[in-house]
């Protein structure tokens, strides 16, 4: 939807929010004689809110149909995510409609939990709290997820009333090292934001900013702003680290260093830059200090310790030295150990050396997750509790039992008999299981709140749908329980409004409404105050830099747990979409394989799908092997998120939990944990597991699916190469009459009726994040088939991110969104005996479900293999079915289906255009995948309109069609990926 | 003629049976029909019969089928008028297959009908003046004569070395 | 050929129609169970979804289509023997023509079932028939599958009529040698055939036209079946030689099945005097020819794949020989080309055990040929990211057992209740010989 319609609808909706929305779906259908004035049956209304799937806080708009939120999209007005949303954001809906969502509070009794009424539960909470408060100071403790300022304020007041200290924010990934480094170098004890979009050279030591690091959607668009090929120019992205995650896979150069040796490289680079006279503007004293500190980091030592090849290192040094606006990012979220801290310190210093004004570092615009407590504080809390230091523990939607290494004894602390644990969650996860009272509260899509992903924005959270349960709003709960006398406000909505007013964020009712309409109060876009120069950097450098690096024993295997782009720290694991969409690197769904380099596997006679046992001092787990070149030899890598013992039908007993291996130790310097283990043992169980992978071959055998080019080639330009009929020289043949040539085509061209829909896919912009795939699942009611069926090759994804390794350099990974190509000469059409697939007047390759009899010939004859067959009737356990898009048929068993270019959206746009009797505007139709793509890699439009963006992209020298030489004349035009010469 | 007696001579030898046929007329008897376990060229030659007319039915069927096949394919394609795989709505080359198969099918229908019509099957009346041995190893020649000449006819057959069967 | 008298011929054949022994009914019952098993499996599949089979994306066609092609292939030699050899006046076809035609009819029935079993929504199958509806929904006659519908149904009709026409004079013979109920039945079935010169005149004429029409038909049918694949663009399918290749293969497998059926039949029904060793030997000789043609086709495919310089095509054939399904390729080469060429040796040709064994081997090999083509092609086609594998599942095996049971069930019933050798044609042979 475009901005205007959004505003129209939003204003319509938010005036009288979710009123008239009923909890249950009606058994009988009655015509609405008096419909609520904001609800027109069959017409969607949109509510602006904020995504709370991770601490980033992207703005969303929820599509509401007959009081049910059926789709989430990024809020186009929100400065942080600019209308885009990631995979996890898309899947937030499935939490609301989750079949295992708790409908009523549960109270622990001798024989397990018994459901009780909400009134009783709220009373119990209040009673317990005040009882504890009377006992003395700090008898009530609150461990919460990251929440907005208003909620925090309320927490604090309530806890103060209970005569206890402020809440502690628990995030498994709390960026302790980064915060410390920022404090030491920038004098900012928090998480600054980066103006990555303006950088020309980007160097990361492992920060997975396209997946989970700080604010993935924001950094995705910023990254492509600097890294997408603009004409012949393209920014550079170096990765130094022992492994590639999705972010690493987008690096132009991966310098694989020994696990734990990033700091050495970073400091080595500081030294080289100083030697190369970058940062001569620094205070001489500081320069001296730096030179001293980096004395031991001559190029030789660096190369020796890190194992980086010389040529790669020199290229990095060269490009960095001549960069105009370079930006250096530290290491990954999980690394807050010695190495992590030193790397982040060195990275910050490197930024300082390279650009003394720190133009790309915005210390004023801060990421909200900075409020998260350090791991050491969290452990302290559990120690206190274990020692009987509290009577009441409130847990707000956190799952430490799952995400803390078992040694930390979180579980045992909770089990303490004299402690009353209240878990404010809607799902029975590992932590809730140990609570005495589980009190479900409304989920973000149903509640009132605000959030500030950036410290300078207020992002509103408002109910986007009818209530599915009687659960209270979190705020109301605390207003009720936290005040003996008259609470400061009748309900949290009022509290919120008042607070925003006192804060001066809004002035009056009107601004409140505007805030609700637009999704928040946003600063004028553009940078805030320029990055402050380092304030407090004392002339002597942080002590951490002094400590020398000791390489781990060569023999041992290292183990790294990395946050998953799909499941994050595990909170995504109960959402079927996220489990079903395969991991971008391994293309394995549902399972949690342990990645290792072919050499590592070969040396132990292992191959993919062998089940191995990984043992550490902390614990052990079993997982299937996945062999890949994007990990350094001697390192095992697992993604976090799977391996739940509870947390609902979709998460339970799926995969393994790498947190269980990690060590409980925290770093004295920054008080953070480490997700890297220097020493684990690996043994084969002799068993094998059929991997639920959706890919066939990992390389494309020289076929014309993903094509690449180089800036040099683009620069050359020149006349188009001689065309022929082979895979390599077949010309671009548009799915339009001009695309036909008697020399190639046996049949005459055919015309279309005003529109010929087509899509352009810029492979250079695609980062492989899979947001499009998730959006497609959400929009088109695509069935979830589960692990076994995927192993049988029955996945249903209409749009999949194909992952290929570069045959010449296996460690280079490339991504390609593969969807129905809506060919002009579609091979699938003529083979169908009943015309179920056929060519529409607007060039779409229609698939008529009711007509399909399931011969499956179309799929056999599709060279792109994008057609999906309903082998069974798929299930949407209640109330998941409430999420189904009313505009899209739910397919029954025995019929073929595939991408329709979101034909329902095309039809909606056509109706609108018809009523206003005008043609459909450029950009008026946005298929779900196009709408959500964080990097704008997908462009949809009318190929018959010479000025449409998609048509203009067809003239780009990088334009080509996948396997075009089959002369199917696809309407999906790919743009070659631009690779910097290797 | 009514009242005429029908007498069948049953020969073990096809040649004899064939030779008898012309002689019957000479002897003033009228030949009715010949039964044989296998198609007998000698008998047909003796009767100087020209080829059957089955072929015409077959040909007619074939022609009908050919046009019917094309007509069906073209008519249905035009009814929906949907483009598939960028091919023209009416693509005669693929339709030829339909045309061809229909040609064969209807030729065969014509052939069967022709067969039944020409050889007047099914018809169970023939069984009344018929000797089962004729489907075994005997060639039967059925002849008739005016009342009173039965004896002569029998002798005639017996002389030729046939067993004789009389039908009332 | 044979020097039996008409009487002896009648006797030998009519003896086979004596009241069967209990053991026979046991076999019939056994086969019936097989049929029921298959039916049950199919029913289960209809209610649960086609997914109970092993098909997937990319390999959306499995054993159902393999068996379809297999049975259509079997169905070919019947018409070949009765029609083409009839035109060539090859006398040795007479003793086996009847059984072969019957085999054809039943095999087409089995084949015809599989497209139904294969469908995702078999209850909507009538969409494929040109039935006028008020929405004017018609089938798409551009689709190879519609070619199939037309060709297979034509073939079934024609071969059944051909079979029955050939049967009429023999039915008369049975009628004339029987009494009571059987007389009544055969009186009707034989349409009152009395073998008058007039009937024979038209009959031989009509039969000749039948043969003349069946010949192009039989060739067209398997060509059409081959176009189910050749008209797709899948590497390994999209080749022009498919039509002759499939026809030869079909005849190859058909002749093998003829031997598989004839050898026991000959033994049980004491047909030695009628179905002489020479007859079997001639079948074997023909199989050498068809085997070599098939072998040539295999070779040509590889040559073209290499000669075309088409990377995709070549990779597909490289994989066929070295990939996961390579064993299938070697099965088909050994069983369809190498082993049948043992028939070049007279000793082998004239040894019943060898004939029988090799006939089974070829049946096996031809099934695998279809596996290699149907599964192998798409499992490794254009899109490497979608490459995948296929293995049949229990339901498919049950259906397969069901189809074989159905075939033998029908054949068992036939050979005890209808003359399994054409007496009339045998008499002709004997007549012209003597």
PDB file of N, CA and C in Angstrom, chain A residues 172-212:
ATOM      1  N   UNK A 172      19.403 -12.193  26.633  1.00  0.00           N
ATOM      2  CA  UNK A 172      20.506 -13.154  26.475  1.00  0.00           C
ATOM      3  C   UNK A 172      21.679 -12.499  25.757  1.00  0.00           C
ATOM      4  N   UNK A 173      21.366 -11.588  24.841  1.00  0.00           N
ATOM      5  CA  UNK A 173      22.436 -10.865  24.144  1.00  0.00           C
ATOM      6  C   UNK A 173      22.387  -9.422  24.600  1.00  0.00           C
ATOM      7  N   UNK A 174      23.251  -9.083  25.574  1.00  0.00           N
ATOM      8  CA  UNK A 174      23.152  -7.772  26.227  1.00  0.00           C
ATOM      9  C   UNK A 174      24.307  -6.847  25.852  1.00  0.00           C
ATOM     10  N   UNK A 175      25.159  -7.265  24.919  1.00  0.00           N
ATOM     11  CA  UNK A 175      26.206  -6.386  24.377  1.00  0.00           C
ATOM     12  C   UNK A 175      27.098  -5.773  25.455  1.00  0.00           C
ATOM     13  N   UNK A 176      27.449  -6.537  26.491  1.00  0.00           N
ATOM     14  CA  UNK A 176      28.262  -5.995  27.575  1.00  0.00           C
ATOM     15  C   UNK A 176      29.578  -5.436  27.034  1.00  0.00           C
ATOM     16  N   UNK A 177      30.259  -6.233  26.201  1.00  0.00           N
ATOM     17  CA  UNK A 177      31.575  -5.797  25.710  1.00  0.00           C
ATOM     18  C   UNK A 177      31.452  -4.492  24.931  1.00  0.00           C
ATOM     19  N   UNK A 178      30.432  -4.428  24.081  1.00  0.00           N
ATOM     20  CA  UNK A 178      30.259  -3.246  23.241  1.00  0.00           C
ATOM     21  C   UNK A 178      29.982  -2.025  24.110  1.00  0.00           C
ATOM     22  N   UNK A 179      29.126  -2.204  25.096  1.00  0.00           N
ATOM     23  CA  UNK A 179      28.810  -1.074  25.974  1.00  0.00           C
ATOM     24  C   UNK A 179      30.075  -0.596  26.689  1.00  0.00           C
ATOM     25  N   UNK A 180      30.839  -1.564  27.211  1.00  0.00           N
ATOM     26  CA  UNK A 180      32.072  -1.168  27.908  1.00  0.00           C
ATOM     27  C   UNK A 180      33.006  -0.433  26.951  1.00  0.00           C
ATOM     28  N   UNK A 181      33.161  -0.980  25.777  1.00  0.00           N
ATOM     29  CA  UNK A 181      34.062  -0.359  24.803  1.00  0.00           C
ATOM     30  C   UNK A 181      33.589   1.054  24.488  1.00  0.00           C
ATOM     31  N   UNK A 182      32.279   1.225  24.325  1.00  0.00           N
ATOM     32  CA  UNK A 182      31.751   2.558  24.047  1.00  0.00           C
ATOM     33  C   UNK A 182      32.043   3.507  25.208  1.00  0.00           C
ATOM     34  N   UNK A 183      31.888   2.957  26.432  1.00  0.00           N
ATOM     35  CA  UNK A 183      32.151   3.829  27.591  1.00  0.00           C
ATOM     36  C   UNK A 183      33.610   4.238  27.597  1.00  0.00           C
ATOM     37  N   UNK A 184      34.485   3.255  27.407  1.00  0.00           N
ATOM     38  CA  UNK A 184      35.917   3.518  27.504  1.00  0.00           C
ATOM     39  C   UNK A 184      36.388   4.478  26.423  1.00  0.00           C
ATOM     40  N   UNK A 185      35.866   4.309  25.215  1.00  0.00           N
ATOM     41  CA  UNK A 185      36.406   5.073  24.093  1.00  0.00           C
ATOM     42  C   UNK A 185      35.567   6.312  23.789  1.00  0.00           C
ATOM     43  N   UNK A 186      34.239   6.140  23.754  1.00  0.00           N
ATOM     44  CA  UNK A 186      33.390   7.300  23.402  1.00  0.00           C
ATOM     45  C   UNK A 186      32.837   7.966  24.640  1.00  0.00           C
ATOM     46  N   UNK A 187      33.059   7.382  25.782  1.00  0.00           N
ATOM     47  CA  UNK A 187      32.486   7.957  26.988  1.00  0.00           C
ATOM     48  C   UNK A 187      30.977   7.859  27.007  1.00  0.00           C
ATOM     49  N   UNK A 188      30.444   6.901  26.280  1.00  0.00           N
ATOM     50  CA  UNK A 188      29.001   6.706  26.259  1.00  0.00           C
ATOM     51  C   UNK A 188      28.720   5.323  26.810  1.00  0.00           C
ATOM     52  N   UNK A 189      28.103   5.234  27.989  1.00  0.00           N
ATOM     53  CA  UNK A 189      27.857   3.919  28.546  1.00  0.00           C
ATOM     54  C   UNK A 189      26.566   3.360  27.954  1.00  0.00           C
ATOM     55  N   UNK A 190      26.625   3.019  26.686  1.00  0.00           N
ATOM     56  CA  UNK A 190      25.415   2.527  26.031  1.00  0.00           C
ATOM     57  C   UNK A 190      25.733   2.073  24.625  1.00  0.00           C
ATOM     58  N   UNK A 191      24.675   1.942  23.855  1.00  0.00           N
ATOM     59  CA  UNK A 191      24.828   1.400  22.501  1.00  0.00           C
ATOM     60  C   UNK A 191      24.538   2.485  21.487  1.00  0.00           C
ATOM     61  N   UNK A 192      25.591   3.029  20.909  1.00  0.00           N
ATOM     62  CA  UNK A 192      25.429   4.088  19.915  1.00  0.00           C
ATOM     63  C   UNK A 192      24.898   3.480  18.628  1.00  0.00           C
ATOM     64  N   UNK A 193      24.353   4.320  17.767  1.00  0.00           N
ATOM     65  CA  UNK A 193      23.937   3.796  16.456  1.00  0.00           C
ATOM     66  C   UNK A 193      24.940   4.274  15.405  1.00  0.00           C
ATOM     67  N   UNK A 194      24.930   3.577  14.289  1.00  0.00           N
ATOM     68  CA  UNK A 194      25.959   3.803  13.269  1.00  0.00           C
ATOM     69  C   UNK A 194      25.329   4.311  11.994  1.00  0.00           C
ATOM     70  N   UNK A 195      25.964   5.297  11.360  1.00  0.00           N
ATOM     71  CA  UNK A 195      25.466   5.808  10.077  1.00  0.00           C
ATOM     72  C   UNK A 195      26.114   5.018   8.959  1.00  0.00           C
ATOM     73  N   UNK A 196      25.848   3.726   8.998  1.00  0.00           N
ATOM     74  CA  UNK A 196      26.484   2.817   8.050  1.00  0.00           C
ATOM     75  C   UNK A 196      26.210   3.252   6.611  1.00  0.00           C
ATOM     76  N   UNK A 197      25.008   3.825   6.387  1.00  0.00           N
ATOM     77  CA  UNK A 197      24.604   4.151   5.013  1.00  0.00           C
ATOM     78  C   UNK A 197      25.568   5.112   4.346  1.00  0.00           C
ATOM     79  N   UNK A 198      26.362   5.858   5.151  1.00  0.00           N
ATOM     80  CA  UNK A 198      27.243   6.855   4.524  1.00  0.00           C
ATOM     81  C   UNK A 198      28.670   6.335   4.364  1.00  0.00           C
ATOM     82  N   UNK A 199      28.943   5.155   4.887  1.00  0.00           N
ATOM     83  CA  UNK A 199      30.310   4.633   4.834  1.00  0.00           C
ATOM     84  C   UNK A 199      30.672   4.217   3.411  1.00  0.00           C
ATOM     85  N   UNK A 200      31.949   4.209   3.104  1.00  0.00           N
ATOM     86  CA  UNK A 200      32.374   3.667   1.804  1.00  0.00           C
ATOM     87  C   UNK A 200      33.071   2.327   1.990  1.00  0.00           C
ATOM     88  N   UNK A 201      33.752   2.159   3.113  1.00  0.00           N
ATOM     89  CA  UNK A 201      34.330   0.854   3.419  1.00  0.00           C
ATOM     90  C   UNK A 201      33.827   0.431   4.787  1.00  0.00           C
ATOM     91  N   UNK A 202      33.328  -0.802   4.853  1.00  0.00           N
ATOM     92  CA  UNK A 202      32.785  -1.312   6.098  1.00  0.00           C
ATOM     93  C   UNK A 202      33.625  -2.501   6.520  1.00  0.00           C
ATOM     94  N   UNK A 203      34.059  -2.481   7.782  1.00  0.00           N
ATOM     95  CA  UNK A 203      34.827  -3.610   8.302  1.00  0.00           C
ATOM     96  C   UNK A 203      34.138  -4.116   9.554  1.00  0.00           C
ATOM     97  N   UNK A 204      33.815  -5.403   9.557  1.00  0.00           N
ATOM     98  CA  UNK A 204      33.163  -5.964  10.730  1.00  0.00           C
ATOM     99  C   UNK A 204      33.999  -7.105  11.271  1.00  0.00           C
ATOM    100  N   UNK A 205      34.049  -7.194  12.583  1.00  0.00           N
ATOM    101  CA  UNK A 205      34.752  -8.310  13.218  1.00  0.00           C
ATOM    102  C   UNK A 205      33.773  -9.386  13.668  1.00  0.00           C
ATOM    103  N   UNK A 206      32.610  -9.390  13.045  1.00  0.00           N
ATOM    104  CA  UNK A 206      31.666 -10.468  13.329  1.00  0.00           C
ATOM    105  C   UNK A 206      30.288  -9.989  13.746  1.00  0.00           C
ATOM    106  N   UNK A 207      30.105  -8.679  13.868  1.00  0.00           N
ATOM    107  CA  UNK A 207      28.780  -8.163  14.237  1.00  0.00           C
ATOM    108  C   UNK A 207      27.772  -8.602  13.178  1.00  0.00           C
ATOM    109  N   UNK A 208      26.761  -9.390  13.581  1.00  0.00           N
ATOM    110  CA  UNK A 208      25.819  -9.922  12.585  1.00  0.00           C
ATOM    111  C   UNK A 208      24.654  -8.942  12.435  1.00  0.00           C
ATOM    112  N   UNK A 209      24.983  -7.770  11.846  1.00  0.00           N
ATOM    113  CA  UNK A 209      24.011  -6.671  11.834  1.00  0.00           C
ATOM    114  C   UNK A 209      22.862  -6.893  10.860  1.00  0.00           C
ATOM    115  N   UNK A 210      22.921  -7.933  10.015  1.00  0.00           N
ATOM    116  CA  UNK A 210      21.790  -8.194   9.117  1.00  0.00           C
ATOM    117  C   UNK A 210      20.827  -9.208   9.715  1.00  0.00           C
ATOM    118  N   UNK A 211      21.184  -9.741  10.879  1.00  0.00           N
ATOM    119  CA  UNK A 211      20.350 -10.797  11.463  1.00  0.00           C
ATOM    120  C   UNK A 211      19.726 -10.379  12.778  1.00  0.00           C
ATOM    121  N   UNK A 212      20.583 -10.140  13.786  1.00  0.00           N
ATOM    122  CA  UNK A 212      20.046  -9.902  15.127  1.00  0.00           C
ATOM    123  C   UNK A 212      20.752  -8.756  15.844  1.00  0.00           C
TER     124      UNK A 212
END
